[in-house]
PDB file of C-alpha atoms and ligand atoms in Angstrom:
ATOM      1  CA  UNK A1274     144.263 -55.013  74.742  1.00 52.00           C
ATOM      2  CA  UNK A1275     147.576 -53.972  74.418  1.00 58.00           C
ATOM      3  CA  UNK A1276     146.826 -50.875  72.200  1.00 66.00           C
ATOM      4  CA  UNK A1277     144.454 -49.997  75.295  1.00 93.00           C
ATOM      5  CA  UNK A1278     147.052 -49.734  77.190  1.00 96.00           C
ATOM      6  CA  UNK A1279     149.454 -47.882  75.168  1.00 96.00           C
ATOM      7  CA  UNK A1280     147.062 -45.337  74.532  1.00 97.00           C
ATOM      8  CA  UNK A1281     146.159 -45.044  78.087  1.00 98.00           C
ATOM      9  CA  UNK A1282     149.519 -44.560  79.496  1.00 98.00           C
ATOM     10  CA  UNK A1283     150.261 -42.139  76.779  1.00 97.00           C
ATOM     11  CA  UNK A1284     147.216 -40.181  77.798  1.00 98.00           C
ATOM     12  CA  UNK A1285     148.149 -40.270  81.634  1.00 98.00           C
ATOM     13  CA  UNK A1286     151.642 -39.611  81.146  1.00 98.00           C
ATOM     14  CA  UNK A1287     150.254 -36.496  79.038  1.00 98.00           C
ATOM     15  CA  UNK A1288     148.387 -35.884  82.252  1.00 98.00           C
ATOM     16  CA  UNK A1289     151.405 -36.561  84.181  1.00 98.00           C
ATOM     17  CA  UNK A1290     153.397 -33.837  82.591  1.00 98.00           C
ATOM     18  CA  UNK A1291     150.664 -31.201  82.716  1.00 98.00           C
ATOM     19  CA  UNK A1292     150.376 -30.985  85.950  1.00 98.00           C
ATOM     20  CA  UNK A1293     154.156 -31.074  86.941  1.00 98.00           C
ATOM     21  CA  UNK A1294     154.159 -28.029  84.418  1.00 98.00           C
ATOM     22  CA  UNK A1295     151.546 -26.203  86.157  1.00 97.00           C
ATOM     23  CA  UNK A1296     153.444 -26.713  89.570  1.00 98.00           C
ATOM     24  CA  UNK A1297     157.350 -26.120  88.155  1.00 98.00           C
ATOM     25  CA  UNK A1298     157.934 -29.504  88.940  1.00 98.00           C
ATOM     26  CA  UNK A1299     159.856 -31.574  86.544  1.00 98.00           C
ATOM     27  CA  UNK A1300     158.330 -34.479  85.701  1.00 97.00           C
ATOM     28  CA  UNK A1301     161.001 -36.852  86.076  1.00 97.00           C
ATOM     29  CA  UNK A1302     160.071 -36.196  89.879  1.00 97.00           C
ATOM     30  CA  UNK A1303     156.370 -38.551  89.805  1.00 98.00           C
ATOM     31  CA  UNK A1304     156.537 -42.263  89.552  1.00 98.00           C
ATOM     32  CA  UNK A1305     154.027 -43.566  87.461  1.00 98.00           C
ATOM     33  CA  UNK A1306     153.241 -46.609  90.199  1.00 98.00           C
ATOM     34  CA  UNK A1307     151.216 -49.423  87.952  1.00 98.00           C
ATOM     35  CA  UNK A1308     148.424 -51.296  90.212  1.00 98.00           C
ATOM     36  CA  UNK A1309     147.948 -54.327  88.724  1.00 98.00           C
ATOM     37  CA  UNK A1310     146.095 -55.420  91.550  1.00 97.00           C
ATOM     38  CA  UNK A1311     143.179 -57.254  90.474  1.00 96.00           C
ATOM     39  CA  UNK A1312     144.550 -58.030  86.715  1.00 96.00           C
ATOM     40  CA  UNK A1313     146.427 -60.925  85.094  1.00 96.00           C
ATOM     41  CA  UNK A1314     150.023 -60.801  85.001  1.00 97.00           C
ATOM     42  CA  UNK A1315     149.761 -60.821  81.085  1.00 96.00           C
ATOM     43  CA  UNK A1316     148.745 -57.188  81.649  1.00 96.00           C
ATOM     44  CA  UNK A1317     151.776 -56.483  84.041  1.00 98.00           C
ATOM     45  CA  UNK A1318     154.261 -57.807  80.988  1.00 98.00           C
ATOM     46  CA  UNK A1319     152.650 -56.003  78.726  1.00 97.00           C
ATOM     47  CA  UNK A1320     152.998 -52.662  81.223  1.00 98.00           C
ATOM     48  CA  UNK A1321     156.677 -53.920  81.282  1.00 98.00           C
ATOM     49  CA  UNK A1322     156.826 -53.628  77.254  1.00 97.00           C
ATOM     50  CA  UNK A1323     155.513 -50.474  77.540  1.00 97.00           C
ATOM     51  CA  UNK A1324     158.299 -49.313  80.034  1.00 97.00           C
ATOM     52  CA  UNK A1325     156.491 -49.533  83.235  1.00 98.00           C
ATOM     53  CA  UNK A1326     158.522 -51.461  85.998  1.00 98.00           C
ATOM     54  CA  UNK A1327     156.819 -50.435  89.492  1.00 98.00           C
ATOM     55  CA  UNK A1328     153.519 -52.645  90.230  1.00 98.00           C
ATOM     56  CA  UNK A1329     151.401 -52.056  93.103  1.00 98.00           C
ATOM     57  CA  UNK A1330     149.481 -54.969  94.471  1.00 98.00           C
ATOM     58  CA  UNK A1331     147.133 -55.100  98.129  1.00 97.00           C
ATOM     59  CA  UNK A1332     147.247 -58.660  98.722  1.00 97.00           C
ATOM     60  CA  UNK A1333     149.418 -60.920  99.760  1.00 98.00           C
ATOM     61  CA  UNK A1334     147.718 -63.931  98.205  1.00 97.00           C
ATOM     62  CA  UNK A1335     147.669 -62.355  95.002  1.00 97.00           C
ATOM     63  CA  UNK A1336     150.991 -61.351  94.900  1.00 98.00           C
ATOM     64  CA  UNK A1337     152.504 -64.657  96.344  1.00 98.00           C
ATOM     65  CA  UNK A1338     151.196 -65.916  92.700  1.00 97.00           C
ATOM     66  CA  UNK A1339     152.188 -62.573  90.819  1.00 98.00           C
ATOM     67  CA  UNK A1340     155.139 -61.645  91.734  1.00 98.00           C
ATOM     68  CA  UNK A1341     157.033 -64.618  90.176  1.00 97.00           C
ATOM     69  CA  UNK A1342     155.438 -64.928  87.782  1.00 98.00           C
ATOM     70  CA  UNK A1343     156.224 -61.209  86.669  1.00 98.00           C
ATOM     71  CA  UNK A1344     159.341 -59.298  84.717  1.00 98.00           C
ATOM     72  CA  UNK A1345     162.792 -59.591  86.251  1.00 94.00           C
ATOM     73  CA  UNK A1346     163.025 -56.122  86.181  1.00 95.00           C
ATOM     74  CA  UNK A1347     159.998 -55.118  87.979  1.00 98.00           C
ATOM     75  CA  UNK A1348     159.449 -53.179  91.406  1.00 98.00           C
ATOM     76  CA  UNK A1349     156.717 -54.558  93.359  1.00 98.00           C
ATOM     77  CA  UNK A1350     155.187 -52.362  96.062  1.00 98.00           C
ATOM     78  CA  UNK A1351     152.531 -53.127  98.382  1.00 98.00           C
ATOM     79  CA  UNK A1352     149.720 -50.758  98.441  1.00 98.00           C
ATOM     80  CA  UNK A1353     147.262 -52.256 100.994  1.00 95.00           C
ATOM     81  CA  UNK A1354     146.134 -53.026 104.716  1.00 96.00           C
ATOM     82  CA  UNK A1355     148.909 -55.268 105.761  1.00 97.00           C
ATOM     83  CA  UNK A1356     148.056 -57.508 108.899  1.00 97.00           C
ATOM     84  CA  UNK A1357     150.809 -58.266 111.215  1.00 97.00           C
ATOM     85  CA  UNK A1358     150.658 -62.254 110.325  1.00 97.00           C
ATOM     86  CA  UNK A1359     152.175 -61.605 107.004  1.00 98.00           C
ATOM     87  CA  UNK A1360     154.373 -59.135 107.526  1.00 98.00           C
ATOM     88  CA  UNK A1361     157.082 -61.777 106.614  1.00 98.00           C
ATOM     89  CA  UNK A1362     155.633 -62.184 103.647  1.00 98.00           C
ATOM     90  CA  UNK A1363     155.613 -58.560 102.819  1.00 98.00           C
ATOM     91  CA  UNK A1364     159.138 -57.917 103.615  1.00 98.00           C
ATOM     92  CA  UNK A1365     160.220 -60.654 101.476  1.00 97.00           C
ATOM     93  CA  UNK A1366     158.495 -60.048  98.077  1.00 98.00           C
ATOM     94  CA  UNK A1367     158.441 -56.224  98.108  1.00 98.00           C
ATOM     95  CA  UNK A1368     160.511 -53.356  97.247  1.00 98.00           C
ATOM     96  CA  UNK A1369     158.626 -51.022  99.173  1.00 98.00           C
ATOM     97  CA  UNK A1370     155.633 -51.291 101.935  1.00 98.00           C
ATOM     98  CA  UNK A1371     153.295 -48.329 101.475  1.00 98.00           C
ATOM     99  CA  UNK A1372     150.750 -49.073 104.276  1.00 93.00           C
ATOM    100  CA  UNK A1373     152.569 -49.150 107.231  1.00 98.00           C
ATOM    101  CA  UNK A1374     149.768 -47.529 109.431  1.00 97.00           C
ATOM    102  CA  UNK A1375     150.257 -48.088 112.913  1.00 97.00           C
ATOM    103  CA  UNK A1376     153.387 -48.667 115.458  1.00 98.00           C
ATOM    104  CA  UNK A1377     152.409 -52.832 115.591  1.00 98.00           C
ATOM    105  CA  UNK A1378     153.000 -53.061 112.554  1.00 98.00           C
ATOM    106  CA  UNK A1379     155.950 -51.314 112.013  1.00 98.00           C
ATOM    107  CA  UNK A1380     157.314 -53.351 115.047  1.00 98.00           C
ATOM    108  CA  UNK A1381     156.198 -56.690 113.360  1.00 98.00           C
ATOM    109  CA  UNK A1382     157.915 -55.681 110.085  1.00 98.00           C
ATOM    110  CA  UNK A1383     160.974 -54.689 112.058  1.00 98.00           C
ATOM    111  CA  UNK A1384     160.622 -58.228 113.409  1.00 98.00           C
ATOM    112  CA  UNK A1385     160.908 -60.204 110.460  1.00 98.00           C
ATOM    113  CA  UNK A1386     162.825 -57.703 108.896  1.00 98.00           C
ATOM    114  CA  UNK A1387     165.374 -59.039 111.748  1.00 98.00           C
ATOM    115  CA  UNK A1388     164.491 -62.902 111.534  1.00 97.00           C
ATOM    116  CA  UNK A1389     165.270 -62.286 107.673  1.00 97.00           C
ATOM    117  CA  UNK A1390     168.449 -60.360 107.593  1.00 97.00           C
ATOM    118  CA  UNK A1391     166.811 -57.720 105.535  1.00 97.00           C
ATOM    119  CA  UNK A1392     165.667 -54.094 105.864  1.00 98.00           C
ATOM    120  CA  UNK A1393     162.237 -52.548 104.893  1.00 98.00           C
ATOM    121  CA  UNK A1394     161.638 -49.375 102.764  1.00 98.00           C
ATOM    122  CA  UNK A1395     158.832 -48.310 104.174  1.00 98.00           C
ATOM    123  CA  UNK A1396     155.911 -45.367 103.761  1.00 98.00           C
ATOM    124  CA  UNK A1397     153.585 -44.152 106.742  1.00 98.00           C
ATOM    125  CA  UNK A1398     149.888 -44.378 105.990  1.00 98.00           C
ATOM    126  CA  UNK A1399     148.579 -41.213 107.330  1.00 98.00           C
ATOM    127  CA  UNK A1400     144.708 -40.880 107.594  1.00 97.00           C
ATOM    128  CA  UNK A1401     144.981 -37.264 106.955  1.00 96.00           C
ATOM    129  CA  UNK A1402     140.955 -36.701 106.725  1.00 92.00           C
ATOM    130  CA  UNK A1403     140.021 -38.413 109.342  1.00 93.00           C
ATOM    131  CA  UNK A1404     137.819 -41.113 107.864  1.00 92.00           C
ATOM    132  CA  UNK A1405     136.558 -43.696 110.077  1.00 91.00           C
ATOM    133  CA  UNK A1406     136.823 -46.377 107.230  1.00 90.00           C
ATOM    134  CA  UNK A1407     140.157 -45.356 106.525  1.00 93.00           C
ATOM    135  CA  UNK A1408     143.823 -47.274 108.032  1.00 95.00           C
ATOM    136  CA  UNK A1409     146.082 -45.156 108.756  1.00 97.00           C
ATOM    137  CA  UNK A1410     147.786 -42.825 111.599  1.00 98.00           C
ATOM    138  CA  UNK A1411     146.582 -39.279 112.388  1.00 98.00           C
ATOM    139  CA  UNK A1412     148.486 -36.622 111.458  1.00 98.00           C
ATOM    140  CA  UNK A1413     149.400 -36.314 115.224  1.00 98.00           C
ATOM    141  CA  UNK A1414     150.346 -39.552 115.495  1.00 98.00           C
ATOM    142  CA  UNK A1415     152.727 -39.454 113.140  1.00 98.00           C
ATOM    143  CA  UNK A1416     154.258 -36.389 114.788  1.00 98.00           C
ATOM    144  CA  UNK A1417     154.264 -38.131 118.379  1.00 98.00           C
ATOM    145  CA  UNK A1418     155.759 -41.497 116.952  1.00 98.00           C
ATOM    146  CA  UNK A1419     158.390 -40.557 114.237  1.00 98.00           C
ATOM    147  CA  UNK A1420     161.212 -40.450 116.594  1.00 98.00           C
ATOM    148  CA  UNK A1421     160.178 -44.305 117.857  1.00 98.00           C
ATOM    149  CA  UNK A1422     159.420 -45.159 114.188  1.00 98.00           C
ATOM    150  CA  UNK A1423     162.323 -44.015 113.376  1.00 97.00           C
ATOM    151  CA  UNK A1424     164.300 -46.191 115.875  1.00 97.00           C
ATOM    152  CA  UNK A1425     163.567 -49.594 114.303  1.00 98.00           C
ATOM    153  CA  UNK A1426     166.720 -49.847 112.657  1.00 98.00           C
ATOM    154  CA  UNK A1427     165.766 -52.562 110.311  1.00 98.00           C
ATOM    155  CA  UNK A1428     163.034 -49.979 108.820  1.00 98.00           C
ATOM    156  CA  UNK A1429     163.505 -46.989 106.405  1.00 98.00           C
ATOM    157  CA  UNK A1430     161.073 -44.829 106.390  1.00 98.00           C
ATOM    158  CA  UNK A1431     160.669 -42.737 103.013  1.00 98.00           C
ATOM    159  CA  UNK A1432     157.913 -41.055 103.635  1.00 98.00           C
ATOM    160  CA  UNK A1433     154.284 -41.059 103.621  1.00 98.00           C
ATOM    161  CA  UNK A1434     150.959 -42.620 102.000  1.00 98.00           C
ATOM    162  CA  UNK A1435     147.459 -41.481 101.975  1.00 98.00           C
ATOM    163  CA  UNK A1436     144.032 -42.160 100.500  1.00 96.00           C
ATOM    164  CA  UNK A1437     141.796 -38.796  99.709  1.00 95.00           C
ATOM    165  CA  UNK A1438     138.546 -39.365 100.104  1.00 93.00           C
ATOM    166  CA  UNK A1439     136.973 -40.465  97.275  1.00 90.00           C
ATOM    167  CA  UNK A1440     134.854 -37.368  95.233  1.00 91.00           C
ATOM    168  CA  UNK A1441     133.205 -36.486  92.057  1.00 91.00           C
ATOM    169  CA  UNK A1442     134.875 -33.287  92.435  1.00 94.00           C
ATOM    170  CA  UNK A1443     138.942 -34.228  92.580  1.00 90.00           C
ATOM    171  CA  UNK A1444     139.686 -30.479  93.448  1.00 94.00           C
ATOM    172  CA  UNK A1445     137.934 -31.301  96.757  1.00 94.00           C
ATOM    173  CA  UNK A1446     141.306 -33.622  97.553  1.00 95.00           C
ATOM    174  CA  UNK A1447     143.656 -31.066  97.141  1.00 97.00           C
ATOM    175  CA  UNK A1448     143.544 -29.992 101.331  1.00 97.00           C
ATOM    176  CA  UNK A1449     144.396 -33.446 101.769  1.00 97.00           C
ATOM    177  CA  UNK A1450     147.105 -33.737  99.437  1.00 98.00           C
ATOM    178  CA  UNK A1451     148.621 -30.244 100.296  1.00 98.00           C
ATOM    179  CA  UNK A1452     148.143 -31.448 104.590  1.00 98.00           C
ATOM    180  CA  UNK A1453     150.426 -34.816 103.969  1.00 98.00           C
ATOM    181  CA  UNK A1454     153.571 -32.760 102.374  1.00 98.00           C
ATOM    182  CA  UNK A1455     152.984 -29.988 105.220  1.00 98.00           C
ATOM    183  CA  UNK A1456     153.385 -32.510 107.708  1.00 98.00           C
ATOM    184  CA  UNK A1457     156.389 -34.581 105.689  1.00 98.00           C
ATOM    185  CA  UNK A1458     158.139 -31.323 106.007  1.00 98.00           C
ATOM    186  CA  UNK A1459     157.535 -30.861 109.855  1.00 98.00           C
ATOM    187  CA  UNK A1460     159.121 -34.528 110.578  1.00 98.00           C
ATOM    188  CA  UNK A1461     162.213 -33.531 108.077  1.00 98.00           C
ATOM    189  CA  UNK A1462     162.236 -30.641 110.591  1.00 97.00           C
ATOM    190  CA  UNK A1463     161.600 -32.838 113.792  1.00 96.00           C
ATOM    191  CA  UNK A1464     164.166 -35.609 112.335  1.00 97.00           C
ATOM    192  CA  UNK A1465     166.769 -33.503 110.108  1.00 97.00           C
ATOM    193  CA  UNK A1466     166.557 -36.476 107.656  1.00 96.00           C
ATOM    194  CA  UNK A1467     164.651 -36.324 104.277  1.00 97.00           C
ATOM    195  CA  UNK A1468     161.794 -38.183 103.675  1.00 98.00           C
ATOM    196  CA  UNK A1469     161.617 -37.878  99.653  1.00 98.00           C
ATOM    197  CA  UNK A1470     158.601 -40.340  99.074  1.00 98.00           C
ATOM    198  CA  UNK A1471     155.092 -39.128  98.716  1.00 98.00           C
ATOM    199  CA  UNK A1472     152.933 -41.619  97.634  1.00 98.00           C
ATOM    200  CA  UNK A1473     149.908 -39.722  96.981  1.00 98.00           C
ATOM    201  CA  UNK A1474     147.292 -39.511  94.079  1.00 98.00           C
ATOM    202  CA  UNK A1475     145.424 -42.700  92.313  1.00 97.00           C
ATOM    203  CA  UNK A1476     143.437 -42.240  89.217  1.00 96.00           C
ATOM    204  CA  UNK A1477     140.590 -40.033  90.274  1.00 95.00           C
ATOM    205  CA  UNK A1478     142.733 -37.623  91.835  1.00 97.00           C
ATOM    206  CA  UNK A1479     146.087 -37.935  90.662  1.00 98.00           C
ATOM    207  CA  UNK A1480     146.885 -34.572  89.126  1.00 98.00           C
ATOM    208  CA  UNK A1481     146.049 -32.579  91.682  1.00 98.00           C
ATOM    209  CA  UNK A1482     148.076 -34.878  93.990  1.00 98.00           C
ATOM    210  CA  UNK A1483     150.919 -33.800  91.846  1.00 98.00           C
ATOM    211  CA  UNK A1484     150.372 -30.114  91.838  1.00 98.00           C
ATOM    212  CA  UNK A1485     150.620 -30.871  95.425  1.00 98.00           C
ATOM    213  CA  UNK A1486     154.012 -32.794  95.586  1.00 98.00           C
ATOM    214  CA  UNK A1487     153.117 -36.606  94.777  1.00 98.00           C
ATOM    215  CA  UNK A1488     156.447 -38.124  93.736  1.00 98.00           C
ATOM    216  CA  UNK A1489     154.059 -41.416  93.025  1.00 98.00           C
ATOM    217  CA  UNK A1490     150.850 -42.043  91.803  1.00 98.00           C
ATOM    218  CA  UNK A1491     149.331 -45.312  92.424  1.00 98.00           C
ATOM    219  CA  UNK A1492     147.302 -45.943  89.254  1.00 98.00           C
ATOM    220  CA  UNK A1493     144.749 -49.013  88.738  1.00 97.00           C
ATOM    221  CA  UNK A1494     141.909 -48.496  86.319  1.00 96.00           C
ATOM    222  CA  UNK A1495     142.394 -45.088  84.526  1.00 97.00           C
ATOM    223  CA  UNK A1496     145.437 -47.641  83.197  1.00 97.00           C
ATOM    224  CA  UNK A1497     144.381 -51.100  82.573  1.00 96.00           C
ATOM    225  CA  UNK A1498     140.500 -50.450  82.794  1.00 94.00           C
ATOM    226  CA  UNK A1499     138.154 -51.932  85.148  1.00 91.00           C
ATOM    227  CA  UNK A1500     139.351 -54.440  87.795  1.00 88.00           C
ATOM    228  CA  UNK A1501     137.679 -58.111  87.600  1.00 77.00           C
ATOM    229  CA  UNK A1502     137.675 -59.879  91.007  1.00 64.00           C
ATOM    230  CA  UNK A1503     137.165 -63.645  89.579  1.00 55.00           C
ATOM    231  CA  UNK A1504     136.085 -65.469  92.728  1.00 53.00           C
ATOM    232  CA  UNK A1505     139.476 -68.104  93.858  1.00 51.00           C
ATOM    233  CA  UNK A1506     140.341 -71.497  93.301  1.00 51.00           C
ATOM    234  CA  UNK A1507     139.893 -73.369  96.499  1.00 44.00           C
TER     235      UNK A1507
HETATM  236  C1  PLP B3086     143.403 -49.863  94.184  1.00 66.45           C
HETATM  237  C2  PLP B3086     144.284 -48.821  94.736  1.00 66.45           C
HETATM  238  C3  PLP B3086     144.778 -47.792  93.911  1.00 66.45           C
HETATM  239  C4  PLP B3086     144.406 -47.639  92.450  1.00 66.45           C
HETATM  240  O1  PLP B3086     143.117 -47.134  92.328  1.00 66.45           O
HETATM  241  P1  PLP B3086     142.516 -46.721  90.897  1.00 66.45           P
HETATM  242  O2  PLP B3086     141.371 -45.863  91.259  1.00 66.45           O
HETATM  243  O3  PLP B3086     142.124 -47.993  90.222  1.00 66.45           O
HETATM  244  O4  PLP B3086     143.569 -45.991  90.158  1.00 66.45           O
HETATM  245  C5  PLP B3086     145.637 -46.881  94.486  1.00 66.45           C
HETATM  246  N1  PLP B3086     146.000 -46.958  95.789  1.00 66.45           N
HETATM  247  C6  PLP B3086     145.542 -47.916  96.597  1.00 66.45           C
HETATM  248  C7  PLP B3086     145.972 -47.935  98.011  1.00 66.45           C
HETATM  249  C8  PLP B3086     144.667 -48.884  96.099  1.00 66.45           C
HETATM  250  O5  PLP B3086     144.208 -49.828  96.935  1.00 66.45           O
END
């Protein structure tokens, strides 16, 4: 198992550094974001061995048990549909909430992010193609609510998070990927902050998410293989 995974990050991070090359980009730019999501934490140790130390995870349940369970030195970020009930949750175990996809939420994170004492780092899930089964805001949205979004103080917003749709043909995503760092660079404009974070690119797609400015690529299967979902205990 773990020679699997050796030779499978050494094969994406080959991947990695191909496609920063073929868009100048150095690759010390992309985050290799681990998504253990669905595996043992065994696997996320032996990721840590390795030299991995950001996880990705989509469920609070699972990650309640994870997370400390997991290495000391390891970055957890939450990849998946977060519902306003457990945004406490969320704001407690994670470094970084990629899935913040509408202003309710954000308000509910801002919330507990007040009833804790903490701030949020937080990404904007933009549903750039429009995808009816997809979370996330529209592009014009985002451009309408940034200013608002940006005036929960407990929240700071990085920058944004999107799905492509899913395609045989990967090249297909690039419009996608190219539309989200367009419109990151009209609310740098709109705001005169950076937003640095473009979470972007899972393992279908991820190299042409980089070519297109991904600095993090959310990786599952292409790194620990297939995802079993063992039914719970009660
Ligand atoms: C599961 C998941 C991934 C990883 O997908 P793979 O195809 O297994 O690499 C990435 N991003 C999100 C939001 C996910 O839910």
């Amino acid at each position: 198992m773990h020679m699997d995974l050796e030779t499978n990050l050494s094969i994406i991070q080959r991947q990695i550094a191909t496609a920063c090359e073929n868009a100048q980009r150095d690759p010390s730019e992309v985050t290799l974001l681990a998504v253990s999501k669905g595996h043992k934490i065994d696997r996320v140790h032996e990721a840590s061995e390795l030299g991995l130390n950001c996880f990705g995870e989509n469920k609070i349940q699972e990650a309640k048990l994870k997370i400390p369970q997991g290495p000391r030195n390891a970055e957890w970020h939450f990849i998946g549909h977060l519902q306003t009930n457990k945004a406490r949750d969320a704001v407690r175990l994670f470094h970084m909430i990629h899935g913040v996809d509408s202003f309710h939420l954000a308000e509910a994170l801002q919330e507990s992010c007040e009833k804790q004492a903490r701030t949020a780092r937080i990404l904007l899930e933009v549903n750039v193609s429009g995808e009816a089964s997809k979370h996330g805001f529209s592009p014009a949205e985002v451009l309408e609510q940034i200013e608002n979004l940006n005036d929960l103080d407990r929240l700071e917003i990085h920058g944004f998070m999107t799905m492509a749709p899913w395609t045989p043909e990967p090249e297909k995503t690039r419009p996608v990927f190219r539309q989200l760092n367009n419109l990151r660079k009209e609310c740098e404009d709109i705001m005169g902050v950076p937003f640095p974070v473009l979470s972007m690119g899972m393992s279908n797609d991820f190299e042409i998410a980089i070519e297109e400015g991904s600095t993090m690529v959310r990786i599952g299967t292409s790194l620990f293989g297939k995802r079993s979902y063992a039914k719970k205990k009660a």
